[in-house]
Coordinates of N, CA and C in Angstrom, one line a residue:
M8 N 0.9 -1.4 0.0 CA -0.5 0.2 0.6 C 1.2 1.2 0.1
N9 N 0.6 2.0 -1.0 CA 1.2 3.4 -1.1 C 0.1 4.5 -0.1
F10 N 1.5 5.3 0.3 CA 1.2 6.5 1.7 C 1.8 6.7 1.5
K11 N 2.7 7.5 0.1 CA 3.3 8.8 0.3 C 2.6 9.5 0.1
N12 N 1.6 9.9 -0.3 CA 1.2 11.6 -1.0 C -0.2 11.1 0.7
I13 N -0.3 10.9 1.6 CA -1.5 10.6 2.9 C -0.9 11.5 3.6
T14 N -0.9 12.2 4.4 CA -1.2 13.2 5.2 C -1.5 12.2 6.5
N15 N -0.2 13.3 7.4 CA -0.6 12.5 8.5 C -2.1 12.3 9.0
Q16 N -3.3 13.2 9.3 CA -4.1 14.2 9.3 C -5.3 12.7 9.2
K17 N -4.1 12.3 7.6 CA -6.3 11.2 6.7 C -4.8 9.8 7.1
L18 N -4.4 9.3 7.1 CA -3.5 8.4 8.4 C -3.9 8.2 8.8
L19 N -3.8 9.5 10.4 CA -4.1 9.0 12.2 C -6.3 8.7 11.8
D20 N -7.2 8.8 10.6 CA -8.4 9.1 10.5 C -8.3 8.3 10.4
A21 N -7.9 7.5 9.2 CA -8.2 5.6 7.8 C -8.4 5.0 9.6
T22 N -7.0 4.9 9.8 CA -7.1 4.5 10.8 C -7.9 4.1 12.0
G23 N -7.7 5.7 12.8 CA -9.2 5.1 13.2 C -10.5 4.1 13.4
L24 N -10.9 4.8 11.3 CA -11.8 3.8 11.1 C -11.3 2.5 10.8
L25 N -10.6 1.9 10.5 CA -10.4 0.6 10.1 C -10.0 0.3 11.4
V26 N -9.7 0.6 13.0 CA -9.8 -0.3 13.7 C -11.1 0.1 15.0
R27 N -12.1 0.7 14.2 CA -13.9 0.8 14.4 C -13.8 -0.7 13.9
E28 N -13.7 -0.4 12.7 CA -14.1 -1.2 11.2 C -13.6 -3.1 12.1
E29 N -12.1 -2.7 12.1 CA -12.1 -3.7 13.0 C -12.8 -5.1 13.7
R30 N -13.1 -3.7 15.0 CA -13.9 -4.1 17.2 C -15.3 -4.5 15.8
R31 N -15.8 -4.3 15.0 CA -17.1 -4.6 14.6 C -16.9 -6.0 14.1
I32 N -16.5 -6.5 13.1 CA -16.7 -7.6 13.0 C -16.2 -8.3 13.5
G33 N -14.5 -7.9 14.2 CA -14.6 -8.7 15.7 C -15.8 -9.7 16.6
I34 N -16.9 -8.0 16.3 CA -18.8 -8.8 16.9 C -19.7 -9.6 16.0
E35 N -19.6 -9.1 14.8 CA -19.8 -10.1 14.0 C -19.7 -11.6 13.8
I36 N -17.7 -11.5 13.9 CA -17.0 -13.3 14.6 C -18.0 -14.0 15.6
L37 N -18.1 -13.1 16.6 CA -18.7 -13.3 18.4 C -19.8 -14.3 17.4
W38 N -21.1 -13.6 17.2 CA -22.1 -14.1 16.9 C -21.9 -15.2 15.9
H39 N -21.6 -16.1 15.1 CA -21.4 -16.5 14.0 C -20.9 -17.2 14.5
F40 N -19.8 -17.3 15.8 CA -19.6 -18.6 17.1 C -21.2 -19.0 16.9
R41 N -21.4 -17.7 17.6 CA -22.4 -18.1 19.1 C -23.5 -19.1 17.6
E42 N -24.1 -18.1 16.6 CA -24.7 -19.8 15.8 C -24.3 -20.6 15.2
I43 N -23.7 -21.0 14.8 CA -22.4 -21.7 14.6 C -21.9 -22.3 15.6
E44 N -22.3 -22.6 16.8 CA -22.7 -23.6 17.7 C -24.1 -23.9 18.2
T45 N -24.5 -22.9 17.8 CA -26.5 -23.4 18.8 C -26.6 -25.0 17.6
R46 N -26.0 -23.9 16.2 CA -26.4 -26.0 15.5 C -25.5 -26.7 14.9
M47 N -24.3 -26.8 15.4 CA -24.1 -27.8 15.9 C -22.9 -28.0 14.2
A48 N -23.0 -26.8 13.8 CA -22.9 -26.4 12.3 C -21.3 -27.1 11.6
Y49 N -20.1 -26.8 13.3 CA -18.7 -27.2 12.6 C -19.2 -28.7 12.0
I50 N -19.7 -29.5 13.1 CA -20.0 -31.0 12.6 C -20.1 -31.0 11.1
E51 N -20.4 -30.0 10.1 CA -20.5 -30.4 8.3 C -18.8 -29.8 7.8
A52 N -18.3 -29.7 9.3 CA -16.9 -29.0 8.3 C -15.7 -30.0 9.6
G53 N -16.2 -31.0 9.7 CA -15.7 -32.4 9.6 C -15.3 -32.2 11.7
C54 N -15.5 -31.3 12.3 CA -15.2 -30.7 13.2 C -15.7 -31.7 14.9
T55 N -15.4 -31.1 15.6 CA -16.1 -31.6 16.8 C -16.9 -31.6 18.0
S56 N -16.3 -29.7 17.2 CA -16.4 -29.2 18.8 C -16.3 -27.5 17.7
L57 N -17.1 -26.6 18.3 CA -16.6 -24.8 17.6 C -15.0 -24.6 17.5
F58 N -14.5 -25.7 18.8 CA -12.7 -24.8 19.4 C -12.1 -26.2 18.2
V59 N -13.0 -27.3 18.2 CA -11.8 -28.1 17.1 C -11.7 -26.2 15.8
Y60 N -13.2 -26.4 15.5 CA -13.1 -25.6 13.8 C -12.4 -24.4 14.1
A61 N -12.3 -23.7 15.3 CA -11.9 -22.3 15.3 C -9.8 -22.2 15.2
T62 N -9.6 -23.4 15.5 CA -8.5 -23.5 15.7 C -7.2 -24.6 14.3
K63 N -8.4 -25.9 13.6 CA -8.5 -26.3 12.0 C -8.7 -25.2 11.2
I64 N -10.0 -25.1 11.7 CA -10.2 -24.8 9.7 C -10.5 -22.9 9.6
L65 N -10.6 -22.7 10.9 CA -10.2 -21.3 10.9 C -8.7 -20.5 11.2
K66 N -7.8 -22.2 11.6 CA -6.7 -21.3 12.1 C -6.0 -20.4 13.2
Y67 N -7.4 -20.3 14.1 CA -7.0 -19.9 15.2 C -5.7 -19.8 15.8
S68 N -5.4 -19.9 16.5 CA -3.9 -20.5 17.5 C -5.3 -21.0 18.9
E69 N -5.2 -21.5 20.1 CA -6.0 -21.9 20.9 C -6.0 -21.3 21.0
A70 N -5.1 -20.5 21.6 CA -5.6 -19.2 23.2 C -6.0 -18.2 22.4
A71 N -6.4 -18.0 21.1 CA -7.0 -16.2 20.7 C -8.8 -18.0 19.9
A72 N -8.4 -18.7 20.1 CA -9.5 -19.5 20.1 C -10.4 -19.8 21.5
Y73 N -10.1 -20.1 22.1 CA -10.6 -20.1 23.7 C -11.1 -18.6 24.3
R74 N -10.5 -17.3 23.9 CA -10.9 -15.8 24.2 C -12.1 -15.8 23.2
R75 N -11.8 -15.9 22.0 CA -13.5 -15.6 21.4 C -14.8 -17.1 22.1
I76 N -14.3 -17.7 21.7 CA -15.4 -18.6 22.8 C -15.8 -18.5 24.4
S77 N -14.9 -18.0 24.3 CA -16.2 -17.6 25.9 C -16.5 -15.9 26.0
A78 N -15.5 -15.3 25.0 CA -16.2 -14.3 24.9 C -17.7 -14.5 24.7
M79 N -17.9 -15.5 23.2 CA -19.4 -15.8 23.0 C -20.0 -16.0 24.2
K80 N -19.5 -16.3 25.4 CA -21.0 -16.7 25.8 C -21.1 -15.4 26.8
M81 N -19.8 -14.8 26.6 CA -20.5 -14.1 27.2 C -21.2 -13.2 26.7
L82 N -21.3 -13.3 25.4 CA -22.4 -12.6 24.3 C -24.3 -12.8 24.4
R83 N -23.0 -14.4 24.8 CA -24.6 -15.1 24.3 C -25.9 -15.1 25.7
D84 N -24.8 -14.7 26.4 CA -26.2 -14.4 28.4 C -25.9 -13.0 28.4
N85 N -25.1 -11.6 27.8 CA -25.4 -10.6 27.6 C -24.6 -9.4 26.5
P86 N -26.3 -9.4 25.7 CA -25.6 -8.9 24.2 C -25.1 -7.7 24.1
E87 N -25.6 -6.4 25.4 CA -25.1 -5.2 25.6 C -24.6 -5.5 25.0
V88 N -22.9 -6.7 26.1 CA -21.6 -6.4 25.6 C -21.2 -6.6 24.0
A89 N -21.9 -6.0 23.5 CA -21.7 -6.0 22.0 C -21.6 -4.7 22.1
D90 N -21.8 -3.7 22.6 CA -22.0 -2.9 22.2 C -20.6 -2.2 23.1
M91 N -20.3 -2.2 24.0 CA -19.1 -1.5 25.1 C -17.7 -2.1 24.0
V92 N -17.6 -3.4 23.7 CA -16.8 -3.9 22.9 C -16.7 -3.5 21.7
R93 N -17.7 -3.0 20.4 CA -17.7 -1.3 19.6 C -17.2 -0.6 20.3
D94 N -17.5 -0.1 20.9 CA -17.2 1.5 21.8 C -16.0 1.2 21.9
G95 N -15.1 0.4 21.8 CA -13.4 -0.1 22.3 C -13.3 0.2 23.9
K96 N -14.2 -0.4 24.5 CA -14.7 -0.3 26.6 C -14.1 -0.5 26.4
L97 N -14.6 -2.7 26.1 CA -14.0 -3.4 26.4 C -13.0 -4.0 24.8
S98 N -12.2 -5.5 25.6 CA -11.6 -6.1 24.7 C -12.2 -7.5 24.8
V99 N -12.3 -8.4 23.3 CA -12.3 -9.5 24.0 C -12.1 -10.1 24.4
T100 N -10.0 -10.3 24.7 CA -9.5 -11.0 25.9 C -10.4 -10.2 27.6
T101 N -11.5 -9.1 27.5 CA -11.4 -9.2 28.6 C -12.5 -9.8 29.2
V102 N -13.2 -9.8 28.1 CA -14.5 -10.4 28.4 C -14.1 -11.7 28.3
S103 N -13.5 -11.9 27.6 CA -12.5 -14.0 28.3 C -12.4 -13.4 29.1
Q104 N -11.5 -13.1 30.0 CA -11.6 -12.9 31.3 C -12.4 -12.5 32.5
V105 N -13.5 -12.3 32.0 CA -14.7 -11.8 32.7 C -15.6 -13.0 32.7
E106 N -15.4 -14.0 31.6 CA -16.3 -14.6 32.0 C -15.5 -15.9 32.5
S107 N -14.7 -16.6 32.3 CA -13.5 -17.5 33.5 C -13.2 -16.8 34.4
F108 N -13.8 -15.9 34.8 CA -13.3 -16.4 36.4 C -15.7 -15.9 37.0
L109 N -16.6 -16.1 36.0 CA -18.0 -16.2 36.4 C -18.0 -17.1 36.6
K110 N -17.0 -18.4 35.5 CA -17.4 -19.5 35.3 C -16.5 -20.4 36.9
F111 N -16.0 -19.8 37.0 CA -15.0 -20.4 38.4 C -15.6 -19.7 39.1
E112 N -16.4 -19.1 39.6 CA -17.2 -19.2 41.0 C -18.9 -19.5 40.6
K113 N -18.9 -19.9 39.3 CA -20.0 -21.0 39.2 C -19.6 -22.8 39.7
I114 N -19.3 -22.6 39.5 CA -18.5 -24.2 39.7 C -18.4 -24.1 40.9
H115 N -17.0 -23.3 41.6 CA -16.2 -23.6 42.4 C -17.2 -23.0 44.4
N116 N -17.8 -22.2 43.6 CA -18.6 -21.6 44.9 C -20.3 -20.8 45.3
K117 N -20.3 -21.8 43.6 CA -21.7 -21.9 42.9 C -22.2 -20.4 43.4
K118 N -21.6 -19.8 43.5 CA -21.9 -18.1 43.1 C -22.4 -17.9 41.6
I119 N -23.8 -17.7 41.0 CA -24.2 -17.3 39.9 C -24.2 -15.9 39.9
Y120 N -23.6 -14.8 39.1 CA -23.8 -13.8 39.6 C -25.7 -13.0 39.2
S121 N -26.0 -12.2 39.2 CA -27.6 -11.5 38.3 C -26.5 -10.9 37.5
A122 N -27.7 -10.4 36.5 CA -27.3 -9.7 35.2 C -27.0 -8.3 35.7
N123 N -27.3 -7.7 37.2 CA -27.0 -6.1 37.7 C -25.8 -6.9 38.6
E124 N -25.6 -7.4 38.7 CA -24.0 -8.0 39.6 C -23.4 -8.3 38.1
K125 N -23.2 -8.5 37.0 CA -22.2 -9.0 35.7 C -22.0 -7.8 35.0
R126 N -23.5 -6.9 35.0 CA -23.2 -5.2 34.7 C -22.3 -4.8 35.2
G127 N -22.2 -4.2 36.7 CA -20.9 -3.7 37.7 C -20.5 -3.9 37.6
L128 N -19.3 -5.1 37.1 CA -18.1 -6.3 37.6 C -17.4 -5.3 35.6
L129 N -18.8 -6.0 34.6 CA -17.8 -5.5 33.3 C -18.1 -3.9 33.7
E130 N -18.4 -3.6 34.0 CA -18.4 -1.9 34.4 C -17.2 -1.2 34.5
R131 N -16.9 -2.7 36.0 CA -15.1 -1.6 36.7 C -13.9 -2.0 35.8
V132 N -14.4 -3.2 34.8 CA -13.4 -3.5 34.0 C -12.2 -3.5 32.9
Q133 N -13.9 -1.4 32.7 CA -13.5 -1.1 31.2 C -12.7 0.0 31.3
E134 N -11.4 -0.5 29.9 CA -10.9 0.7 29.4 C -9.7 0.0 30.5
K135 N -9.6 -1.3 30.8 CA -8.6 -1.8 32.0 C -7.5 -2.9 30.6
S136 N -5.9 -2.7 31.1 CA -5.0 -3.4 30.7 C -6.0 -4.7 31.3
T137 N -5.2 -6.0 30.4 CA -5.2 -7.6 30.8 C -5.0 -7.3 32.3
R138 N -3.8 -7.3 32.7 CA -3.0 -6.7 33.8 C -4.2 -6.3 34.9
Q139 N -4.3 -5.0 35.0 CA -5.2 -4.1 36.0 C -6.6 -5.6 36.0
V140 N -7.6 -6.2 34.2 CA -8.6 -6.5 35.1 C -8.9 -8.1 35.8
E141 N -7.3 -8.6 35.6 CA -6.5 -9.3 36.3 C -6.3 -9.3 38.0
L142 N -6.4 -7.7 38.4 CA -6.4 -7.5 39.6 C -7.4 -7.3 40.3
E143 N -8.6 -6.6 39.2 CA -10.1 -6.3 39.4 C -10.7 -7.0 39.6
L144 N -10.5 -8.6 39.3 CA -11.1 -10.1 39.7 C -10.4 -10.1 40.6
V145 N -9.5 -10.5 41.5 CA -8.5 -10.5 42.6 C -9.3 -9.7 43.7
L146 N -9.6 -8.6 43.6 CA -9.8 -7.9 44.5 C -11.8 -8.3 44.7
E147 N -12.1 -8.8 43.0 CA -14.1 -9.3 43.3 C -13.8 -10.3 44.2
S148 N -12.9 -11.3 43.9 CA -12.8 -12.7 44.7 C -12.1 -12.5 46.5
E149 N -11.8 -11.8 46.1 CA -11.4 -11.4 48.1 C -13.2 -10.7 48.7
R150 N -13.6 -9.8 48.0 CA -14.7 -9.6 48.0 C -15.8 -10.2 48.7
L151 N -16.5 -11.7 48.3 CA -16.4 -12.7 47.9 C -16.0 -13.3 49.2
L152 N -15.2 -13.4 49.4 CA -14.5 -14.2 50.2 C -15.1 -13.6 51.7
E153 N -15.3 -12.1 51.8 CA -15.7 -11.7 53.2 C -16.7 -11.9 53.0
K154 N -17.5 -12.8 52.3 CA -19.0 -12.8 52.5 C -19.2 -14.6 53.3
T155 N -18.4 -14.8 52.2 CA -18.6 -16.5 52.3 C -16.8 -17.2 52.3
P156 N -16.6 -16.7 54.3 CA -14.5 -17.2 53.8 C -14.4 -18.7 53.9
H157 N -15.5 -19.8 53.7 CA -15.0 -20.7 53.1 C -14.6 -21.5 51.6
A158 N -15.6 -20.0 50.7 CA -15.4 -19.9 49.5 C -14.1 -20.5 48.9
K159 N -13.7 -20.6 47.7 CA -12.9 -21.2 47.0 C -11.8 -20.0 46.0
P160 N -10.6 -19.3 46.7 CA -10.4 -18.4 45.7 C -10.0 -18.2 44.6
W161 N -10.3 -17.8 44.3 CA -10.1 -17.3 42.6 C -8.4 -16.9 41.8
V162 N -8.1 -17.6 41.2 CA -7.3 -18.1 41.1 C -6.6 -17.8 39.1
R163 N -5.5 -17.0 38.6 CA -5.5 -16.0 37.4 C -5.0 -18.0 37.5
I164 N -5.1 -19.0 36.6 CA -4.7 -20.0 36.1 C -3.7 -20.4 34.3
R165 N -2.5 -20.9 33.9 CA -1.5 -20.3 33.5 C -2.4 -21.2 31.9
A166 N -2.5 -20.3 31.0 CA -3.7 -20.9 29.4 C -3.3 -22.4 29.0
E167 N -4.1 -23.8 29.0 CA -3.1 -24.6 28.2 C -2.4 -24.7 27.2
S168 N -1.7 -25.0 26.8 CA -1.4 -25.4 25.4 C -0.5 -26.7 25.2
T169 N -0.4 -26.8 23.6 CA 0.5 -27.1 23.3 C 1.5 -27.3 22.5
K170 N 2.6 -28.7 22.2 CA 3.1 -28.3 21.9 C 3.9 -29.2 20.6
V171 N 4.5 -28.7 19.3 CA 4.8 -30.3 19.3 C 6.5 -29.8 18.9
V172 N 6.3 -31.8 19.1 CA 8.4 -32.0 19.8 C 8.0 -33.0 19.0
G173 N 7.8 -33.9 18.4 CA 8.2 -35.1 17.5 C 6.7 -35.2 16.2
E174 N 7.2 -36.1 15.0 CA 6.7 -36.0 14.0 C 5.0 -36.5 13.9
K175 N 5.1 -37.0 15.1 CA 3.9 -37.8 16.1 C 3.5 -37.4 17.1
L176 N 4.1 -36.7 17.7 CA 4.1 -36.3 19.3 C 3.6 -34.5 19.5
V177 N 2.8 -33.9 20.8 CA 2.8 -33.3 20.8 C 2.7 -33.3 22.7
E178 N 3.5 -32.5 23.1 CA 3.1 -32.7 24.7 C 2.1 -30.7 24.6
I179 N 1.4 -31.7 25.9 CA -0.4 -30.7 26.9 C 0.8 -30.4 27.4
T180 N 0.5 -29.1 28.6 CA 0.3 -28.8 29.0 C -0.9 -27.9 29.3
F181 N -1.3 -28.2 31.1 CA -1.7 -28.5 31.8 C -2.3 -27.7 33.4
T182 N -2.9 -27.0 34.0 CA -3.5 -27.1 35.6 C -4.0 -27.8 35.5
A183 N -4.6 -28.7 36.8 CA -6.2 -30.1 37.3 C -5.5 -29.4 38.6
E184 N -6.8 -29.8 39.6 CA -6.6 -29.6 41.2 C -6.3 -31.0 41.5
E185 N -5.9 -31.8 42.5 CA -6.2 -32.6 42.8 C -6.4 -33.4 43.3
S186 N -8.3 -33.2 43.5 CA -8.9 -33.3 42.9 C -9.4 -34.7 41.8
L187 N -8.9 -33.2 40.3 CA -8.7 -34.1 39.6 C -7.7 -35.4 38.6
C188 N -6.0 -34.9 39.6 CA -5.3 -35.9 39.8 C -6.0 -37.5 40.8
Q189 N -7.0 -37.2 41.2 CA -7.3 -38.1 42.3 C -8.5 -39.5 41.3
K190 N -8.8 -38.5 40.6 CA -9.9 -39.6 40.0 C -9.2 -39.6 38.3
L191 N -8.3 -39.3 38.4 CA -7.4 -40.2 37.3 C -6.4 -41.0 37.5
R192 N -6.4 -41.2 39.5 CA -5.5 -42.0 39.2 C -6.4 -43.2 39.8
R193 N -7.8 -43.1 40.1 CA -9.0 -44.2 39.9 C -9.3 -44.6 38.8
V194 N -9.0 -44.2 38.1 CA -10.0 -44.7 36.3 C -8.5 -45.8 36.4
R195 N -7.1 -44.9 36.7 CA -5.8 -46.6 36.5 C -6.1 -47.8 36.7
D196 N -6.1 -47.1 38.4 CA -6.7 -49.2 38.9 C -7.5 -49.6 38.3
V197 N -8.7 -48.7 37.6 CA -10.0 -50.3 37.6 C -9.6 -49.9 35.5
A198 N -8.9 -49.4 35.3 CA -8.5 -49.4 34.4 C -7.6 -51.0 33.7
A199 N -6.7 -50.9 34.2 CA -5.6 -51.5 34.6 C -5.6 -52.4 33.9
H200 N -6.1 -53.6 33.7 CA -6.2 -54.6 32.7 C -6.7 -54.3 31.3
R201 N -7.1 -52.8 30.6 CA -7.6 -51.9 29.0 C -5.8 -51.6 29.0
L202 N -5.1 -51.2 30.0 CA -4.2 -50.1 30.2 C -3.2 -51.6 29.3
G203 N -2.7 -52.3 30.2 CA -1.2 -52.9 29.7 C -0.6 -52.7 31.2
R204 N 1.1 -53.5 30.0 CA 1.9 -52.1 30.5 C 1.8 -51.1 30.9
D205 N 1.6 -50.5 29.4 CA 1.4 -49.0 29.7 C 0.3 -48.2 30.8
G206 N 0.9 -47.8 31.8 CA 0.1 -47.1 32.6 C -0.1 -46.3 32.3
S207 N 1.1 -45.0 31.4 CA 1.0 -43.8 31.4 C -0.1 -43.1 31.2
Y208 N 0.6 -41.5 31.0 CA -1.3 -40.6 31.6 C -1.3 -40.3 30.1
A209 N -0.5 -41.0 28.9 CA -1.7 -40.4 27.8 C -1.9 -41.8 26.9
A210 N -1.7 -43.1 28.0 CA -2.2 -44.5 26.9 C -4.2 -44.0 28.2
L211 N -4.1 -43.9 28.8 CA -5.3 -43.4 29.7 C -6.0 -42.5 29.4
F212 N -5.8 -40.5 29.0 CA -5.5 -40.7 27.9 C -6.4 -40.4 26.6
D213 N -6.1 -41.8 26.4 CA -6.0 -41.9 24.7 C -7.7 -43.3 25.1
L214 N -7.1 -43.7 25.9 CA -8.8 -44.1 26.2 C -9.5 -44.0 26.7
M215 N -9.7 -42.6 27.8 CA -10.5 -42.3 27.8 C -11.5 -41.1 26.8
A216 N -10.7 -40.7 26.0 CA -11.1 -39.7 24.4 C -12.0 -41.1 24.1
E217 N -10.9 -41.9 24.1 CA -12.6 -42.9 23.4 C -13.4 -44.0 23.5
I218 N -14.1 -43.6 24.8 CA -15.0 -44.1 26.0 C -16.2 -43.6 26.1
T219 N -14.8 -41.2 25.3 CA -15.9 -40.3 26.1 C -16.6 -40.8 24.3
L220 N -15.6 -40.8 23.5 CA -16.6 -40.2 21.9 C -17.3 -41.3 21.4
D221 N -16.9 -42.7 22.0 CA -18.5 -43.3 20.9 C -19.5 -43.7 21.6
K222 N -19.3 -42.7 22.8 CA -21.3 -42.2 23.5 C -21.0 -41.0 23.5
I223 N -20.9 -39.0 23.0 CA -21.1 -38.5 22.8 C -21.2 -38.4 21.7
D224 N -19.9 -38.4 20.4 CA -19.3 -37.8 19.5 C -20.7 -38.5 18.5
P225 N -22.2 -37.5 18.2 CA -22.6 -37.2 17.1 C -21.9 -38.0 15.7
M226 N -20.9 -37.9 15.5 CA -20.1 -38.5 14.4 C -19.5 -39.5 14.2
R227 N -19.1 -40.3 15.1 CA -19.1 -41.6 15.8 C -20.4 -42.6 15.6
R228 N -21.2 -41.5 16.2 CA -23.2 -41.7 16.0 C -23.1 -42.5 14.5
V229 N -23.4 -41.6 13.3 CA -23.2 -41.6 12.2 C -23.1 -42.9 11.5
A230 N -21.4 -42.9 11.8 CA -20.5 -43.3 11.5 C -21.5 -44.7 11.6
R231 N -21.3 -45.5 12.9 CA -22.2 -46.7 13.2 C -23.4 -46.8 12.8
R232 N -24.8 -45.7 12.4 CA -25.6 -46.0 11.3 C -26.1 -46.1 10.1
K233 N -24.2 -46.3 10.0 CA -23.9 -46.7 8.7 C -24.1 -48.2 8.6
V234 N -23.1 -48.2 9.4 CA -22.9 -49.4 10.0 C -24.3 -50.4 9.7
E235 N -24.8 -50.1 10.9 CA -26.0 -51.2 10.7 C -26.9 -51.2 9.7
S236 N -26.4 -50.2 9.1 CA -27.5 -50.5 8.1 C -27.5 -51.4 6.9
A237 N -25.6 -51.3 6.1 CA -25.5 -52.0 5.5 C -25.3 -53.4 6.3
V238 N -25.1 -53.7 7.9 CA -25.7 -55.3 8.1 C -26.6 -55.7 7.6
V239 N -27.7 -54.2 7.9 CA -29.8 -55.1 7.8 C -29.5 -55.2 6.2
V240 N -29.0 -54.9 5.6 CA -28.7 -54.5 4.5 C -28.4 -56.1 3.8

């Protein structure tokens, strides 16, 4: 692109327009994500989830896909967030941070925020950096602990990651609670006869993935129906 004959003011004005258009498009993507999830349209693209579709087909990084899907969930329940993002008061990252916090509180402390409480929290994190938002969420968690001393404090957990370490090998890193570790150890014990000598976590996760997919994967159900129909014929 040739900027040679563009004045500084025109350059600044054009950039501002592009940023506003970028925000508008970002919101449109979130609405499209919502509809794709509702219809489970990702199956037609050969994907098992919206996350897989976002990373494999749309080529988002795992972190970027997670942020957009989290923001989409917030947008789904709080449509007014769209205007805040469009106006630049909130970023997709900020919305994702708040959604993760609300999910944590709901799962671990049985705390379900009302519409007014969500709106108040979103207003407090407007136009703040990622670090400032994290601090605000920590303060919010502390306020909740004052009311419910036995509640679990919210902490920012390092994002999950994957890294290719070989032709067919991928390193997966995530943070888990001790309760999950106990469950995994129990599964490994009861499934020892199926794991054989390889009692590694990789083998354990592979076994659990196969069992889960056989039960809930719609693509596998379709494949089974085709096989059953062929047998009947």
